[in-house]
PDB file of C-alpha atoms in Angstrom:
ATOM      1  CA  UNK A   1     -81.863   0.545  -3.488  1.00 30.00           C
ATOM      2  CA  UNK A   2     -82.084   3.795  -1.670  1.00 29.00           C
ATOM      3  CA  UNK A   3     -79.579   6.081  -1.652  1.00 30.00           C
ATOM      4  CA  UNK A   4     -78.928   9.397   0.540  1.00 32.00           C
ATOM      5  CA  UNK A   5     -76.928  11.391   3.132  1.00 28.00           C
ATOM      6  CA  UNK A   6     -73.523   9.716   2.303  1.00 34.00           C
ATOM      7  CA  UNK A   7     -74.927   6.394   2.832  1.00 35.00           C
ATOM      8  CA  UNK A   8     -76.767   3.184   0.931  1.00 36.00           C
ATOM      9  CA  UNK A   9     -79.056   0.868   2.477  1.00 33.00           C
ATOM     10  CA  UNK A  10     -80.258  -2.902   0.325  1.00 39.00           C
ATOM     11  CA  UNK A  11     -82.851  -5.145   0.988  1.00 40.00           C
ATOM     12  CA  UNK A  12     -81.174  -8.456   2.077  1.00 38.00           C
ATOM     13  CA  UNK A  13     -82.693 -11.987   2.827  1.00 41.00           C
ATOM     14  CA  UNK A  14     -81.282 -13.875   5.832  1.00 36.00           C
ATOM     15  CA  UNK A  15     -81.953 -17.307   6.682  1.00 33.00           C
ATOM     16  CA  UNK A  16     -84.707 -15.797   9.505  1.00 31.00           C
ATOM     17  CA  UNK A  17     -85.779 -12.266   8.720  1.00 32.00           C
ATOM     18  CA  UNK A  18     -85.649 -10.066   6.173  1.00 37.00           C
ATOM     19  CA  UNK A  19     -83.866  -7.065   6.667  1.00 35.00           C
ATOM     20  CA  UNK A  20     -82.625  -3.762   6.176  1.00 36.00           C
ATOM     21  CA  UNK A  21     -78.607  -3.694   6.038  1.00 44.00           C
ATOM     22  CA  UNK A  22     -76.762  -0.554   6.349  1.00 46.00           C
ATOM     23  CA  UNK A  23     -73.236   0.279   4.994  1.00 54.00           C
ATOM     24  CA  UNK A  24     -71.367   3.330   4.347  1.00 64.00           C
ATOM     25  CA  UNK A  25     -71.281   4.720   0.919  1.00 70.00           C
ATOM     26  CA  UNK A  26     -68.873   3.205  -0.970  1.00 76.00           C
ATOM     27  CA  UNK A  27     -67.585   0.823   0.878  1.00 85.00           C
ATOM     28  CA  UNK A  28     -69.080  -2.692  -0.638  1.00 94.00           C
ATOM     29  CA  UNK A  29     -66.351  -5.733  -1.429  1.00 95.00           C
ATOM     30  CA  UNK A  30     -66.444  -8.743  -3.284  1.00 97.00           C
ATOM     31  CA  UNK A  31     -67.725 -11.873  -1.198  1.00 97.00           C
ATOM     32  CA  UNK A  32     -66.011 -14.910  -2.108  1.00 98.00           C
ATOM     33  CA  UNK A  33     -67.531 -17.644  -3.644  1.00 98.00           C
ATOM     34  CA  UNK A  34     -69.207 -20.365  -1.145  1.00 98.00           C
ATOM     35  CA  UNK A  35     -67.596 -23.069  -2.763  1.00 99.00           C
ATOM     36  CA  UNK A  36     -64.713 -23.698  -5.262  1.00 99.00           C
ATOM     37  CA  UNK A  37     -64.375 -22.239  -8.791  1.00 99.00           C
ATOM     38  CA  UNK A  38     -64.507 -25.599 -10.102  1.00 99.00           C
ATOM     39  CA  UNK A  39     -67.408 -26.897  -8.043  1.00 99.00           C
ATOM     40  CA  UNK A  40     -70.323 -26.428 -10.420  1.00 99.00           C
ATOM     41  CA  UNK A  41     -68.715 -28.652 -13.032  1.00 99.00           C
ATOM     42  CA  UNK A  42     -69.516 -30.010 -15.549  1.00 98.00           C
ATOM     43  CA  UNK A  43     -72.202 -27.363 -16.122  1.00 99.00           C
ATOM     44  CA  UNK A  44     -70.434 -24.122 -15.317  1.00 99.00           C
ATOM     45  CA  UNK A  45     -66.966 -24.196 -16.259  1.00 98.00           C
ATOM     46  CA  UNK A  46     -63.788 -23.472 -13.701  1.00 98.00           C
ATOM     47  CA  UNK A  47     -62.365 -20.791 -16.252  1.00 98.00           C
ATOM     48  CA  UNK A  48     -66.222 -19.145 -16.820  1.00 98.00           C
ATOM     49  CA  UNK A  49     -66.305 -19.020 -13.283  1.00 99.00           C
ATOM     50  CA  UNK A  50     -63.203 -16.835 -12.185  1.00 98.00           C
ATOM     51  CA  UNK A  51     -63.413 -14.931 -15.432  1.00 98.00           C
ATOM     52  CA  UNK A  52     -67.333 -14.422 -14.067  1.00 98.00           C
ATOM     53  CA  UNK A  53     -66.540 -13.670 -10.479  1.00 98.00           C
ATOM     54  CA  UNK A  54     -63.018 -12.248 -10.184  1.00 98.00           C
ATOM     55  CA  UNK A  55     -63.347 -10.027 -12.798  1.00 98.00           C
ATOM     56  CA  UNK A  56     -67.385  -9.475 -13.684  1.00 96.00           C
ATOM     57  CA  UNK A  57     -68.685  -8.889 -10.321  1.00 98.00           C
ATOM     58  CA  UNK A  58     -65.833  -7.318  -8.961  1.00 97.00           C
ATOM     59  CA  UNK A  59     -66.239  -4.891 -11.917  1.00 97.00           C
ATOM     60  CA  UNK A  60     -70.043  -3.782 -10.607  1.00 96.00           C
ATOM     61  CA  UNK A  61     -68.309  -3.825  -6.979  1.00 96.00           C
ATOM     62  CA  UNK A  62     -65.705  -1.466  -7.995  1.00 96.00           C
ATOM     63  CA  UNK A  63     -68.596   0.810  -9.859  1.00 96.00           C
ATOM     64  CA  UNK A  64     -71.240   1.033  -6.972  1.00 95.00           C
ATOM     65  CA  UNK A  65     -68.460   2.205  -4.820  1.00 95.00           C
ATOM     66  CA  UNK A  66     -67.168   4.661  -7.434  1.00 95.00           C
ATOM     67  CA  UNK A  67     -71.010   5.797  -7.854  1.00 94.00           C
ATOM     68  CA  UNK A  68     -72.075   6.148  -4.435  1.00 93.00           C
ATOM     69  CA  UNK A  69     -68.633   8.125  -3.636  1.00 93.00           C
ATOM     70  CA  UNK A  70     -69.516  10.558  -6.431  1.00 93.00           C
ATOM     71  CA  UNK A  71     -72.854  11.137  -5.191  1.00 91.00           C
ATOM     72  CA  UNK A  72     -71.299  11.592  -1.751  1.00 91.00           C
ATOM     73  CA  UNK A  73     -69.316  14.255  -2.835  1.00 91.00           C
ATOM     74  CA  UNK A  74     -71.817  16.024  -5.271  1.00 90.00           C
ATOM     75  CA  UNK A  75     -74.299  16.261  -2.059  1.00 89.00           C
ATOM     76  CA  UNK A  76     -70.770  18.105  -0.232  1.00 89.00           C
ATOM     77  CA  UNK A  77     -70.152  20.489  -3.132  1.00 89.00           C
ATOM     78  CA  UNK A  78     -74.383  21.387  -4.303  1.00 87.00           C
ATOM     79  CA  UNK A  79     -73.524  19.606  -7.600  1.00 85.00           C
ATOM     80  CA  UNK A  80     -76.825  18.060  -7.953  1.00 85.00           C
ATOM     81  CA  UNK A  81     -77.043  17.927 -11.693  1.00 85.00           C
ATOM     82  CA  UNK A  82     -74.495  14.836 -11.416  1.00 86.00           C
ATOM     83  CA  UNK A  83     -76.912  13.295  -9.226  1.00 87.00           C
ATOM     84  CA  UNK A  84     -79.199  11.452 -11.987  1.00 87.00           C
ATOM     85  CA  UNK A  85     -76.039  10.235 -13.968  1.00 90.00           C
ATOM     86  CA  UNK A  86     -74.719   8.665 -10.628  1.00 91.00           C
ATOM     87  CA  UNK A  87     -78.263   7.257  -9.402  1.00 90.00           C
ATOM     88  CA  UNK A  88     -78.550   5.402 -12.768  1.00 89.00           C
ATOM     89  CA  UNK A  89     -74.738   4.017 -12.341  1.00 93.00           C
ATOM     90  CA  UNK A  90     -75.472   3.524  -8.597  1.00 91.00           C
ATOM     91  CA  UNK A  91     -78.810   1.156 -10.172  1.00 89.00           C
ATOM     92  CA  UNK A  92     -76.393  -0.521 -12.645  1.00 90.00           C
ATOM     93  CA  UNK A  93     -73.371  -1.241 -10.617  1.00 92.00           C
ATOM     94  CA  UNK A  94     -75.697  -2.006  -7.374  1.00 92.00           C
ATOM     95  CA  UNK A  95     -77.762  -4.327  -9.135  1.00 89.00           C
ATOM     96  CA  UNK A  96     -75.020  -5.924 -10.922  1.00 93.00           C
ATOM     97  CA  UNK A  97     -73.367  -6.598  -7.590  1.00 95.00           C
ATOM     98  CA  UNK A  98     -76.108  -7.665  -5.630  1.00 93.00           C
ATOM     99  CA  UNK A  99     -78.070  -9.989  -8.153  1.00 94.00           C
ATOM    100  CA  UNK A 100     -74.323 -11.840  -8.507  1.00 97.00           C
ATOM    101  CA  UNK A 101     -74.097 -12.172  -4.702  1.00 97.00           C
ATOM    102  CA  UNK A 102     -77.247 -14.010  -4.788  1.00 97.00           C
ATOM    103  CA  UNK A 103     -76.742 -15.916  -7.935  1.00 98.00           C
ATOM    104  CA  UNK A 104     -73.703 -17.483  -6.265  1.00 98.00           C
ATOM    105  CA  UNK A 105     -75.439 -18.608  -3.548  1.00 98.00           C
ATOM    106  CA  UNK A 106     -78.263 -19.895  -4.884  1.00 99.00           C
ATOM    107  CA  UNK A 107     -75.381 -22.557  -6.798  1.00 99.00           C
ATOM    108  CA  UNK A 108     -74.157 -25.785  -5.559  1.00 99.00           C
ATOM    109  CA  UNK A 109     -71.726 -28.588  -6.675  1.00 99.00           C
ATOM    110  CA  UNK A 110     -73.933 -31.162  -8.435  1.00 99.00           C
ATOM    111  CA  UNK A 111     -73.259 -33.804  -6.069  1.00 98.00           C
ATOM    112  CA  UNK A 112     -74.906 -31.682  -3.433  1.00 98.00           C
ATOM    113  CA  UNK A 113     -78.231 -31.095  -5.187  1.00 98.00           C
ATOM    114  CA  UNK A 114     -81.558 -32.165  -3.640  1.00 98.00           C
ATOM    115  CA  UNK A 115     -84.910 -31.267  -4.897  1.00 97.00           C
ATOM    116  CA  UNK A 116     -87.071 -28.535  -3.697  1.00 98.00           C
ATOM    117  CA  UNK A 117     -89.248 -29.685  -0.868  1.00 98.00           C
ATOM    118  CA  UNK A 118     -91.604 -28.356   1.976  1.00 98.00           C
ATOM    119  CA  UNK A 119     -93.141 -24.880   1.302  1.00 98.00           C
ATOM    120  CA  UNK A 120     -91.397 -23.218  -1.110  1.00 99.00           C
ATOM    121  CA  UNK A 121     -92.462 -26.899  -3.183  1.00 99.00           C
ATOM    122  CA  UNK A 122     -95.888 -26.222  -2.217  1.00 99.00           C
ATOM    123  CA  UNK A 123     -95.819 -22.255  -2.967  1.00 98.00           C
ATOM    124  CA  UNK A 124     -94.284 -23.573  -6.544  1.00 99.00           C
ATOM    125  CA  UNK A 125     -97.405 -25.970  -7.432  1.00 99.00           C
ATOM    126  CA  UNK A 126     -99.715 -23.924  -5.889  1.00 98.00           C
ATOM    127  CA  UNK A 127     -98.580 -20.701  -8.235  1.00 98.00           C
ATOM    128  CA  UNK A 128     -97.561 -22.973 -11.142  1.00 98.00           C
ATOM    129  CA  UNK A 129     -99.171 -25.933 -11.086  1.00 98.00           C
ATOM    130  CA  UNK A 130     -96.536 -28.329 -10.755  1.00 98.00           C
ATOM    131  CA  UNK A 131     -92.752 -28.045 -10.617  1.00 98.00           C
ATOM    132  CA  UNK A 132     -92.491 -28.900 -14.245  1.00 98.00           C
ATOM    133  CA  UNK A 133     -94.544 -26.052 -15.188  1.00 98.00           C
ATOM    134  CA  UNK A 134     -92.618 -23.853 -12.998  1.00 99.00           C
ATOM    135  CA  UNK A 135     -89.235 -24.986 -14.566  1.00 99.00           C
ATOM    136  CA  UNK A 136     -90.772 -24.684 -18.141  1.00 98.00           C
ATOM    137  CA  UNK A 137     -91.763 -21.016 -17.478  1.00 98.00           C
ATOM    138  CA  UNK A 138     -88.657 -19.892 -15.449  1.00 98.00           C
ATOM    139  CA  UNK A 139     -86.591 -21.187 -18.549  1.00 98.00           C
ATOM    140  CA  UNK A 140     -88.781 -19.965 -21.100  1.00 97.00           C
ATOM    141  CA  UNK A 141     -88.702 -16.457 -19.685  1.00 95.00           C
ATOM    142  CA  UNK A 142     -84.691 -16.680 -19.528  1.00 97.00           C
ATOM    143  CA  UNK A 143     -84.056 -17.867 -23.149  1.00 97.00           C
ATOM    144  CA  UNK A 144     -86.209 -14.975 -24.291  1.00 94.00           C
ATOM    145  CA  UNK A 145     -84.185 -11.939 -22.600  1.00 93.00           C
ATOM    146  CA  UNK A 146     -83.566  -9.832 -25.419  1.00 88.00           C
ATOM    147  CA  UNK A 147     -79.759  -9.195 -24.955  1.00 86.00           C
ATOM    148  CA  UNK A 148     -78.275  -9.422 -21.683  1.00 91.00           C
ATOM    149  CA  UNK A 149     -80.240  -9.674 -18.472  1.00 93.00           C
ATOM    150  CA  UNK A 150     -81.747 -12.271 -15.652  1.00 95.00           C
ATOM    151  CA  UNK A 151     -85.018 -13.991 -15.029  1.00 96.00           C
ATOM    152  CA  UNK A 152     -86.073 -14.317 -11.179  1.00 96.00           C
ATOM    153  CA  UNK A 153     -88.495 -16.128  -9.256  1.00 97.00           C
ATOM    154  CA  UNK A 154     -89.662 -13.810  -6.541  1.00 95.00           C
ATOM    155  CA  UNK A 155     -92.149 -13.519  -3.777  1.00 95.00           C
ATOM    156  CA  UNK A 156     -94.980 -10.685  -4.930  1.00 92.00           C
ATOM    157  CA  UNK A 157     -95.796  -9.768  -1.116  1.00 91.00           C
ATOM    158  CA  UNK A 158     -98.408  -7.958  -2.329  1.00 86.00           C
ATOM    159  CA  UNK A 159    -100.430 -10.737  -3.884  1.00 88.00           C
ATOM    160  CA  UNK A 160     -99.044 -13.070  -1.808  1.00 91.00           C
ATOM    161  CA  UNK A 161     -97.709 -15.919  -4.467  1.00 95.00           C
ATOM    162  CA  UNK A 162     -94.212 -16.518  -6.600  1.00 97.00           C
ATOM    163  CA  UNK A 163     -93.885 -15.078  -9.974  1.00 96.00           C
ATOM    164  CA  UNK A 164     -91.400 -15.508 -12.461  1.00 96.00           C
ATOM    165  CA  UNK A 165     -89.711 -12.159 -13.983  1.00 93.00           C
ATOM    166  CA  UNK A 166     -87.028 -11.275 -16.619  1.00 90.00           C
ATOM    167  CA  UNK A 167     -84.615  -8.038 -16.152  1.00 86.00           C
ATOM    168  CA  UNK A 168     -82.717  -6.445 -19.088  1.00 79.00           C
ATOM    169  CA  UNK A 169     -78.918  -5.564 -18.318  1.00 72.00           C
ATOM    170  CA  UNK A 170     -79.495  -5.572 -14.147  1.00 58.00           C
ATOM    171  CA  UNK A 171     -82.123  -3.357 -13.106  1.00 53.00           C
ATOM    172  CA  UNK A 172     -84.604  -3.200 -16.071  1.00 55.00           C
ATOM    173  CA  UNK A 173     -88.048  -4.072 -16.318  1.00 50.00           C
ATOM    174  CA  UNK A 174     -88.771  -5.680 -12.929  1.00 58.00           C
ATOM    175  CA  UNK A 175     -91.382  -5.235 -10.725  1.00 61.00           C
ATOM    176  CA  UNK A 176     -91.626  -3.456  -7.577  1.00 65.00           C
ATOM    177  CA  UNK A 177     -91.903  -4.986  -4.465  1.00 77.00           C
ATOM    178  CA  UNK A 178     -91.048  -8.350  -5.928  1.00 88.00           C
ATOM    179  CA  UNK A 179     -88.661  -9.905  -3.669  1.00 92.00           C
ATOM    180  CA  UNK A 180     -85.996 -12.383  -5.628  1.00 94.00           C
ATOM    181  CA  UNK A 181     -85.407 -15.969  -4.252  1.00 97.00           C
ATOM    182  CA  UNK A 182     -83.924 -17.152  -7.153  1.00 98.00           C
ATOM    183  CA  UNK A 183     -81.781 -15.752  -9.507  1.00 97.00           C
ATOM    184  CA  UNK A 184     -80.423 -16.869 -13.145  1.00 98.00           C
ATOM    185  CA  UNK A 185     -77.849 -14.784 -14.919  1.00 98.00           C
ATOM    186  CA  UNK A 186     -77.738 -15.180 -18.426  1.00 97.00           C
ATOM    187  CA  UNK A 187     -75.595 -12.312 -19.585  1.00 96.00           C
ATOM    188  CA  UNK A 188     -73.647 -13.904 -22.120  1.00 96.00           C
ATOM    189  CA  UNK A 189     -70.320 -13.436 -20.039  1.00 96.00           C
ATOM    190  CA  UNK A 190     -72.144 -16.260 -17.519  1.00 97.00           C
ATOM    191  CA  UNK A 191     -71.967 -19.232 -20.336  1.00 98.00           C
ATOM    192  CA  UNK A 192     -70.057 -17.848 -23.550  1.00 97.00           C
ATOM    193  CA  UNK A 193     -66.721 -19.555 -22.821  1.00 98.00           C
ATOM    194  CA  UNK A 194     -68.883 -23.353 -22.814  1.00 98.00           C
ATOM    195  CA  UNK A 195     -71.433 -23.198 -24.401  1.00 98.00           C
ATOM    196  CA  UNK A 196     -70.818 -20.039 -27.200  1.00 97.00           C
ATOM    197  CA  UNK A 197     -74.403 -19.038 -28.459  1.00 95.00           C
ATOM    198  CA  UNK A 198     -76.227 -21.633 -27.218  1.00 98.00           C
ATOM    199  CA  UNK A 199     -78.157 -20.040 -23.969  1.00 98.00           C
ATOM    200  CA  UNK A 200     -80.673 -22.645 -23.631  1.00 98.00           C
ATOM    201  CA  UNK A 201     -78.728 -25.404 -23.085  1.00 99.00           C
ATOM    202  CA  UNK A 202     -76.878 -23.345 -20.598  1.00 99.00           C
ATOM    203  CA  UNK A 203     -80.294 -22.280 -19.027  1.00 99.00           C
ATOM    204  CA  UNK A 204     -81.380 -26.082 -19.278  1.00 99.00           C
ATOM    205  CA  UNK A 205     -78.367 -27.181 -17.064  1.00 99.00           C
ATOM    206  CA  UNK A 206     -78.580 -25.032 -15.032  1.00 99.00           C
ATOM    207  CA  UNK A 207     -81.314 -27.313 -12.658  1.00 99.00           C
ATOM    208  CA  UNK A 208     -78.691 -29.555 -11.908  1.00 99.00           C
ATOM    209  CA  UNK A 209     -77.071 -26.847  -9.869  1.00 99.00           C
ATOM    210  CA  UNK A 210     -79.790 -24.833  -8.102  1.00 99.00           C
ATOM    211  CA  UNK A 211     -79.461 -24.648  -4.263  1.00 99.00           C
ATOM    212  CA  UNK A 212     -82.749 -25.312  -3.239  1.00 99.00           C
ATOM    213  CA  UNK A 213     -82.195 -24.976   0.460  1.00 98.00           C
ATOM    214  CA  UNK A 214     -80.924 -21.535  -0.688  1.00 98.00           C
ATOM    215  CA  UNK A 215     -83.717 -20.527  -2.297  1.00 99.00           C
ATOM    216  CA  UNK A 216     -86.060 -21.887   0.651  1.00 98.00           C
ATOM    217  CA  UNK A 217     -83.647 -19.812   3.250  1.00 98.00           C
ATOM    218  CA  UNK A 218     -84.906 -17.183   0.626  1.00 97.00           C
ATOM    219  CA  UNK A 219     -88.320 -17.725   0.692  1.00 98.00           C
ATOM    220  CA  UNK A 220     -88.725 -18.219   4.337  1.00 97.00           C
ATOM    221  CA  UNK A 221     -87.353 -14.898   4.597  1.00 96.00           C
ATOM    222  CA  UNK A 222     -89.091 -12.970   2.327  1.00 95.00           C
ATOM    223  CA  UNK A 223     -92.230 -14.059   3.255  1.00 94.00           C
ATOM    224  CA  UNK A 224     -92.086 -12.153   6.416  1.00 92.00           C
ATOM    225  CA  UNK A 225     -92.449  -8.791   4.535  1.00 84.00           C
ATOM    226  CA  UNK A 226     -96.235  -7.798   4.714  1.00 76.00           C
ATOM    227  CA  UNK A 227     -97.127  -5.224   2.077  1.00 73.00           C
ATOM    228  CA  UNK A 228    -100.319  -3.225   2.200  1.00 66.00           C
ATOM    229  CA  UNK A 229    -102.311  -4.673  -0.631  1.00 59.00           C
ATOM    230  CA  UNK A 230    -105.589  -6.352  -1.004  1.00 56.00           C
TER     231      UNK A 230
END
């Protein structure tokens, strides 16, 4: 996220392109959810799921645009020593909101699920060896956050192949350029209500519900950045 002269602009992957989208500082809403709360039963509860979305994400909503306002008006009156204290809740807050938008989408009801095929199957047995090995490292690397955090599989444009990474709280320890396809909350707000301390059978379920045409429309896109590495 880059932040500066009143306004924010976020990497964001499109079905076609990947692109730069502008808004005004401040400004950002909560996107409803592409299907209904209770859709992703029996493996994400209806209550987890407005308790998750309604209140959660709108909470990192409400905070970017509380953030980015501040900075706004720090910049207006030469009060730059709030600047750092807003860039890190402008991080939080931003990352918060825009790893949930994602997450979302990257969800469907069980009864629409279809395994991963074309490239993005190919990418994932060329980088992993098979799917199975991909699944077994994607989980193992989201049972092991230490805390609350995500893993991701992303597109490394710079070596050209899909990596698995795990974030602490929203924004910590990930790697730069990596572009997320595929996202995995597993703060414990995201499963607590079902499945109490038991993360891995919550990580485990959560195949049954991954969006693989998502994650394609993802890939697709993200593949189009080219970044200067050999």
């Amino acid at each position: 996220m880059f932040v500066g002269l009143g306004q924010s602009y976020f990497f964001y992957l499109a079905p076609s392109i990947l692109f730069w989208r502008h808004f005004m500082a401040g400004t950002h809403t909560l996107p409803e959810l592409p299907y209904a709360y209770d859709a992703l039963e029996p493996y994400i509860d209806e209550q987890t799921m407005r308790l998750h979305h309604d209140k959660h994400h709108l909470g990192y909503v409400n905070g970017l645009n509380k953030a980015e306002q501040g900075m706004a008006e720090a910049r207006k009156s030469g009060n730059f020593d709030q600047i750092q204290h807003l860039e890190r809740l402008a991080a939080f807050h931003g990352s918060g909101h825009f790893n949930h938008v994602m997450f979302w989408n990257n969800m469907c009801s069980p009864n629409n699920y279809s395994d991963p095929s074309g490239d993005l199957l190919n990418q994932i047995k060329k980088d992993f060896d098979s799917f199975d090995s991909f699944k077994a490292q994607f989980a193992a690397a989201a049972k092991a956050v230490e805390g609350s955090g995500w893993a991701f599989l992303c597109w490394q444009p710079g070596g050209n192949q899909l990596v698995t990474l795990a974030a602490e709280n929203h924004q910590k320890q990930t790697q730069f350029t990596a572009i997320p396809v595929l996202a995995l909350d597993v703060w414990e707000h995201a499963y607590y209500l079902k499945y109490q301390n038991n993360r891995g059978q919550y990580v485990d379920n959560f195949w049954n519900i991954v969006n693989w045409k998502d994650v394609a429309r993802n890939f697709e896109s993200a593949q189009q950045y080219k970044f200067p590495v050999k």
